[in-house]
Short mmCIF file of C-alpha atoms in Angstrom, two decimals:
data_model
loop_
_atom_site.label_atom_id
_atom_site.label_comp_id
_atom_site.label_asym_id
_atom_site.label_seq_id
_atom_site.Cartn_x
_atom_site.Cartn_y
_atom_site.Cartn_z
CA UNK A 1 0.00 0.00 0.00
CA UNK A 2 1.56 3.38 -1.15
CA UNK A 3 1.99 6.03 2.38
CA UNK A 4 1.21 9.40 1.21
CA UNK A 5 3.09 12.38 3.48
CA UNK A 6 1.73 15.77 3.50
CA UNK A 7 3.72 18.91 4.42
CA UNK A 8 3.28 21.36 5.99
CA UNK A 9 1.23 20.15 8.84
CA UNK A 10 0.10 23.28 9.37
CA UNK A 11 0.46 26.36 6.79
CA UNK A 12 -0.36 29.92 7.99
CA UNK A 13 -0.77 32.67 5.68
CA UNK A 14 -3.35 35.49 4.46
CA UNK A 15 -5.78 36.13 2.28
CA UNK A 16 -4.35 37.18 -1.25
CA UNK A 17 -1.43 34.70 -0.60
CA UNK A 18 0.02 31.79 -2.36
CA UNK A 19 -0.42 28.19 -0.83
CA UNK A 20 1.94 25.73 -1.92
CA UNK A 21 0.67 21.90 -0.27
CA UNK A 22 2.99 19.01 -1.01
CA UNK A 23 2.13 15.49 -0.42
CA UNK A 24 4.79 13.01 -1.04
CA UNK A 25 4.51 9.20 -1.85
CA UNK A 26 6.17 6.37 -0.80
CA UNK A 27 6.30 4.63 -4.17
CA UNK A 28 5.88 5.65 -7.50
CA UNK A 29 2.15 6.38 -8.35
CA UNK A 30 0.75 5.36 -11.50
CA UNK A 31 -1.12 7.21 -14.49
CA UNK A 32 -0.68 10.13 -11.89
CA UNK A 33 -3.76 8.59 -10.24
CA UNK A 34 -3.80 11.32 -6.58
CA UNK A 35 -6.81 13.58 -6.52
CA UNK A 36 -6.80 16.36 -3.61
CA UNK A 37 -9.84 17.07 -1.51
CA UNK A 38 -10.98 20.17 0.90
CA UNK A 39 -12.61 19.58 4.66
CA UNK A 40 -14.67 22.40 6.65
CA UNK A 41 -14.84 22.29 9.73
CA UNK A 42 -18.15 19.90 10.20
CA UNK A 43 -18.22 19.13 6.71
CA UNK A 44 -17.76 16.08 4.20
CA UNK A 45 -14.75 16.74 1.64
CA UNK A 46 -14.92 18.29 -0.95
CA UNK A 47 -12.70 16.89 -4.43
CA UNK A 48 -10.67 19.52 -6.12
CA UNK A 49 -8.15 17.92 -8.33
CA UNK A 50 -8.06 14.46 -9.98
CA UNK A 51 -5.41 13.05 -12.26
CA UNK A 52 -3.28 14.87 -10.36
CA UNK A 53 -3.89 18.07 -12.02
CA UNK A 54 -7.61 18.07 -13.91
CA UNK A 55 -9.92 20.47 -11.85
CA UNK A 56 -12.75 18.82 -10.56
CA UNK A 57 -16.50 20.69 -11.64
CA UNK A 58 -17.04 23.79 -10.48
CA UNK A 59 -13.74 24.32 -9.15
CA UNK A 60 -11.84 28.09 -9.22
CA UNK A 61 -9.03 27.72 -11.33
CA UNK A 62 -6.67 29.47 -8.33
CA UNK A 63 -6.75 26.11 -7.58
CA UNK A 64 -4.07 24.03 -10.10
CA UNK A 65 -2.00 20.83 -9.03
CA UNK A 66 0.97 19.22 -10.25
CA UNK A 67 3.37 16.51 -9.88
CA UNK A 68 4.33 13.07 -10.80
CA UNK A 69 6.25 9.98 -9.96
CA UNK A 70 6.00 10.32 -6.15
CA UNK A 71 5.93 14.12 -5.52
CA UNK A 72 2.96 15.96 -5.96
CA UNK A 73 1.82 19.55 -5.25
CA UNK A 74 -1.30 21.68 -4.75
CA UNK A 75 -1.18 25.59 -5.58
CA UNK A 76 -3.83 27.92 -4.44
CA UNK A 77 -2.74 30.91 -6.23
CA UNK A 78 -4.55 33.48 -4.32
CA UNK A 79 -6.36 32.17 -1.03
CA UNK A 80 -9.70 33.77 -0.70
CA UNK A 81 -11.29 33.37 3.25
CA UNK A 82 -13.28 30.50 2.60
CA UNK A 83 -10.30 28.72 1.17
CA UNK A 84 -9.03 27.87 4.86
CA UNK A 85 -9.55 24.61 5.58
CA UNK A 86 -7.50 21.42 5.81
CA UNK A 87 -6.97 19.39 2.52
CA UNK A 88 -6.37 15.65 1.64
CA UNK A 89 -4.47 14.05 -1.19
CA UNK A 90 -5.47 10.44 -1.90
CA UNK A 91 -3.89 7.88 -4.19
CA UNK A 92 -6.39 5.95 -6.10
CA UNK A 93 -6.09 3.29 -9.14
CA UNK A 94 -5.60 0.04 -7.07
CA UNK A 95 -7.48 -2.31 -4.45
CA UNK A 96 -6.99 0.03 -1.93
CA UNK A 97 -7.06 3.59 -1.34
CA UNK A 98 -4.73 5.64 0.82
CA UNK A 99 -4.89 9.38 2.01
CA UNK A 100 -2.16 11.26 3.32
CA UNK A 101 -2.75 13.16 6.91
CA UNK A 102 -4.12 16.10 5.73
CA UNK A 103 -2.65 20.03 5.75
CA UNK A 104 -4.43 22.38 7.47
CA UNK A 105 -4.49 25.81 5.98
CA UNK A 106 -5.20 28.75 8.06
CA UNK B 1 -28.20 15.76 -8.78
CA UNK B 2 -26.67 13.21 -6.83
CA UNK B 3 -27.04 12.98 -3.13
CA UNK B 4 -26.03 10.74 -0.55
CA UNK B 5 -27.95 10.65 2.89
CA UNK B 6 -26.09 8.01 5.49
CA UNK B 7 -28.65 6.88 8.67
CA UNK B 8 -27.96 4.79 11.70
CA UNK B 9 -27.58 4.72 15.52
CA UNK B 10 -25.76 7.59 16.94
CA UNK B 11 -24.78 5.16 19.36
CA UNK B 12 -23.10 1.74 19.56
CA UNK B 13 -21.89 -0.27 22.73
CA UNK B 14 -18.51 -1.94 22.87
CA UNK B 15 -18.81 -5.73 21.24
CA UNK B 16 -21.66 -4.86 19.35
CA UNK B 17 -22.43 -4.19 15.44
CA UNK B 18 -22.71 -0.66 13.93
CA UNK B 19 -25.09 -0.77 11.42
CA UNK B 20 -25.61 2.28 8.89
CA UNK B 21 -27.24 3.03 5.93
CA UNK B 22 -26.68 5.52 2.66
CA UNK B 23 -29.66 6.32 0.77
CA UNK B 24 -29.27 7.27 -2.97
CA UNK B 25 -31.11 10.12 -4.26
CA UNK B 26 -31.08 11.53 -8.11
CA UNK B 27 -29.38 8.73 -9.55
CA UNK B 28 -30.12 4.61 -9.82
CA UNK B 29 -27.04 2.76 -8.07
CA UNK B 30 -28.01 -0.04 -11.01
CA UNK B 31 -26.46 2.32 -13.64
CA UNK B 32 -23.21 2.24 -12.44
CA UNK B 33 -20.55 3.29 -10.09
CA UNK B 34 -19.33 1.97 -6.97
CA UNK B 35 -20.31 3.02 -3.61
CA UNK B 36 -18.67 3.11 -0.79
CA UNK B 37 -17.94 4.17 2.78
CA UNK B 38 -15.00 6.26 4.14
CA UNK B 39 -14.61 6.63 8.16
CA UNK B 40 -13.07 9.53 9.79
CA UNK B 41 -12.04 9.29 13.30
CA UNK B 42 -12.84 12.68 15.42
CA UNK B 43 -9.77 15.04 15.17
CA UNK B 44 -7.73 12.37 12.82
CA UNK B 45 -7.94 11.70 8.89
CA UNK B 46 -9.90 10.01 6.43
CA UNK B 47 -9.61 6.28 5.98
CA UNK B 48 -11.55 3.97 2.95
CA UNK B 49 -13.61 1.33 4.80
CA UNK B 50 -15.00 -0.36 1.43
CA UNK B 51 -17.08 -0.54 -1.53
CA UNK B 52 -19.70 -2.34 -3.35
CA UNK B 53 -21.30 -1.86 -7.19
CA UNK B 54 -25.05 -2.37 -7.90
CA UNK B 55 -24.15 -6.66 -8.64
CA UNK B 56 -22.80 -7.10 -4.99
CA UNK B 57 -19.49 -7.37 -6.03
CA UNK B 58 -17.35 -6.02 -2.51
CA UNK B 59 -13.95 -4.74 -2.02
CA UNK B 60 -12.84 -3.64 1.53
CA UNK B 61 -9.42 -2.17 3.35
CA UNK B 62 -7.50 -5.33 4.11
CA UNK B 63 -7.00 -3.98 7.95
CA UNK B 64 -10.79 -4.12 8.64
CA UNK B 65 -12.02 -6.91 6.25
CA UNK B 66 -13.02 -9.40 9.07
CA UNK B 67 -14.88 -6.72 10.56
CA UNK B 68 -17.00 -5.25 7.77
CA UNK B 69 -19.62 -6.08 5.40
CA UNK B 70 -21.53 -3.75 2.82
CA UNK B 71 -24.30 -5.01 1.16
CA UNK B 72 -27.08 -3.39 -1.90
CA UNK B 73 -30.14 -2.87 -2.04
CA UNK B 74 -31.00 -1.83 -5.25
CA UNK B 75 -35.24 -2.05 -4.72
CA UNK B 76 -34.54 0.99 -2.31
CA UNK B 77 -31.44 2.45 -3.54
CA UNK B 78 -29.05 2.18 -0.96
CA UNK B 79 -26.18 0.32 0.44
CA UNK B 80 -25.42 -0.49 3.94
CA UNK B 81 -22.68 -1.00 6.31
CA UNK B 82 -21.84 -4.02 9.05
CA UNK B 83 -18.90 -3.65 11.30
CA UNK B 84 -19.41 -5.89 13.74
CA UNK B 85 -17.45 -6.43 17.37
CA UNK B 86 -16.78 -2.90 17.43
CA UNK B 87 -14.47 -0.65 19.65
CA UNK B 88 -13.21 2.51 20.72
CA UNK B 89 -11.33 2.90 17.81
CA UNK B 90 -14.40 2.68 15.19
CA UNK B 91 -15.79 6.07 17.12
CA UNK B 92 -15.76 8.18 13.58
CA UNK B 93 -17.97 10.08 11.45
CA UNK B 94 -19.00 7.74 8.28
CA UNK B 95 -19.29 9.01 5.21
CA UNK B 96 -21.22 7.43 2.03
CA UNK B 97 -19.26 8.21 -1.32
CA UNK B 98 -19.84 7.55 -4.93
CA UNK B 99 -17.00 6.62 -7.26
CA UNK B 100 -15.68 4.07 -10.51
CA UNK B 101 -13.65 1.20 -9.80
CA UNK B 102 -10.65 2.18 -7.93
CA UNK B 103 -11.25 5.57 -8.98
CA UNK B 104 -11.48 9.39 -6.75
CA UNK B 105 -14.46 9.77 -5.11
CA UNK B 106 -16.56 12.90 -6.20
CA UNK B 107 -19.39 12.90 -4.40
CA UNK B 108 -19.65 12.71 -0.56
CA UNK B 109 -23.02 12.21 1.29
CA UNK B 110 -22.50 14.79 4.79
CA UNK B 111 -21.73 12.38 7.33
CA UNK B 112 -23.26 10.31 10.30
CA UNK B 113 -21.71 10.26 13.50
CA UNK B 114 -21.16 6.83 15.31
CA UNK B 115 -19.66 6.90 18.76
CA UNK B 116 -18.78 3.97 20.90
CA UNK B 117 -19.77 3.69 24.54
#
């Protein structure tokens, strides 16, 4: 089963800033098959990126990832307030389904 | 559009069986996709419990395959979720998702609560 890693744990910035998320693998993933997902506080999450870089529906495009092989990133080019929030990246494509520990942006 | 409502006990005592249930609203579960479950432990992360598409056919996390069974019911358009001799440890909000095989899930019913005591 592939370990995903997310850093930072935590990432603190403000509003009109640039979030960089990075969530590492422990093995190579396939057919760049990690999709990243947003939580609210009391909510389900939310996907935002599939394919490791195709924007989900009806998501801003501030919102871009990248990556391949085993490192992968999420940009938020300019956080708006309701972009704070902690966020996910998951590998998918096999029997089982990891996600990493989550970042949590505030 | 597709929505996913989970129901169950809020509620479960030590040794016993949780037992939930995700209705299906705005789309047939016979047409396709897989369905699934996803746990989330209060304060931790998200962890895949398991899956099932509209024929029965299951797939579940290795580390909690004794424990779990999901089952169809495709007369009332839902799927349900058995984990039985439960502890502590399977306190978590439960969430009912939709997705293809092996694929991301996109869409995410809001959650039940289950806690264990």
């Amino acid at each position: 089963e592939i370990v995903l890693t997310q850093s930072p744990g935590t990432l603190s910035l403000f509003p009109g800033e640039r979030a960089t998320l990075s969530c590492r693998a422990s093995q190579t993933v396939t057919n760049s098959y990690l999709a990243w997902y947003q939580q609210k506080p009391g909510q389900a999450p939310r996907l935002l990126i599939h394919g490791a870089s195709s924007r989900a529906t009806g998501i801003p495009d501030r919102f871009s990832g990248s990556g391949s092989g085993t490192d992968f990133t999420l940009t938020i080019s300019r956080l708006e307030p309701e972009d704070f929030a902690i966020y996910y990246c998951q590998h998918y494509g096999t029997s089982s389904y990891s996600f990493g520990q989550g970042t949590k942006l505030e | 559009q597709v929505q996913l409502q989970e129901s169950g006990p809020g509620l479960v005592k030590p040794s016993e069986t949780l037992s939930l249930t995700c209705g299906v609203s705005g789309y047939s579960i016979s047409s396709g996709y897989y369905w699934g479950w996803i746990r989330q432990p209060p304060g931790k992360g998200l962890e895949w419990v398991g899956s099932i598409f509209h024929t029965g056919t299951t797939y579940y996390n290795s580390s909690l395959k004794s424990q779990v069974t999901i089952s169809v019911d495709t007369s009332k358009n839902q799927i349900s979720l058995r984990l039985k001799s439960v502890t502590a440890a399977d306190a978590a909000v439960y969430f009912c998702v939709r997705h293809r095989y092996y694929y991301f899930m996109d869409v995410w019913g809001k959650g039940t609560t289950v806690a264990v005591s």
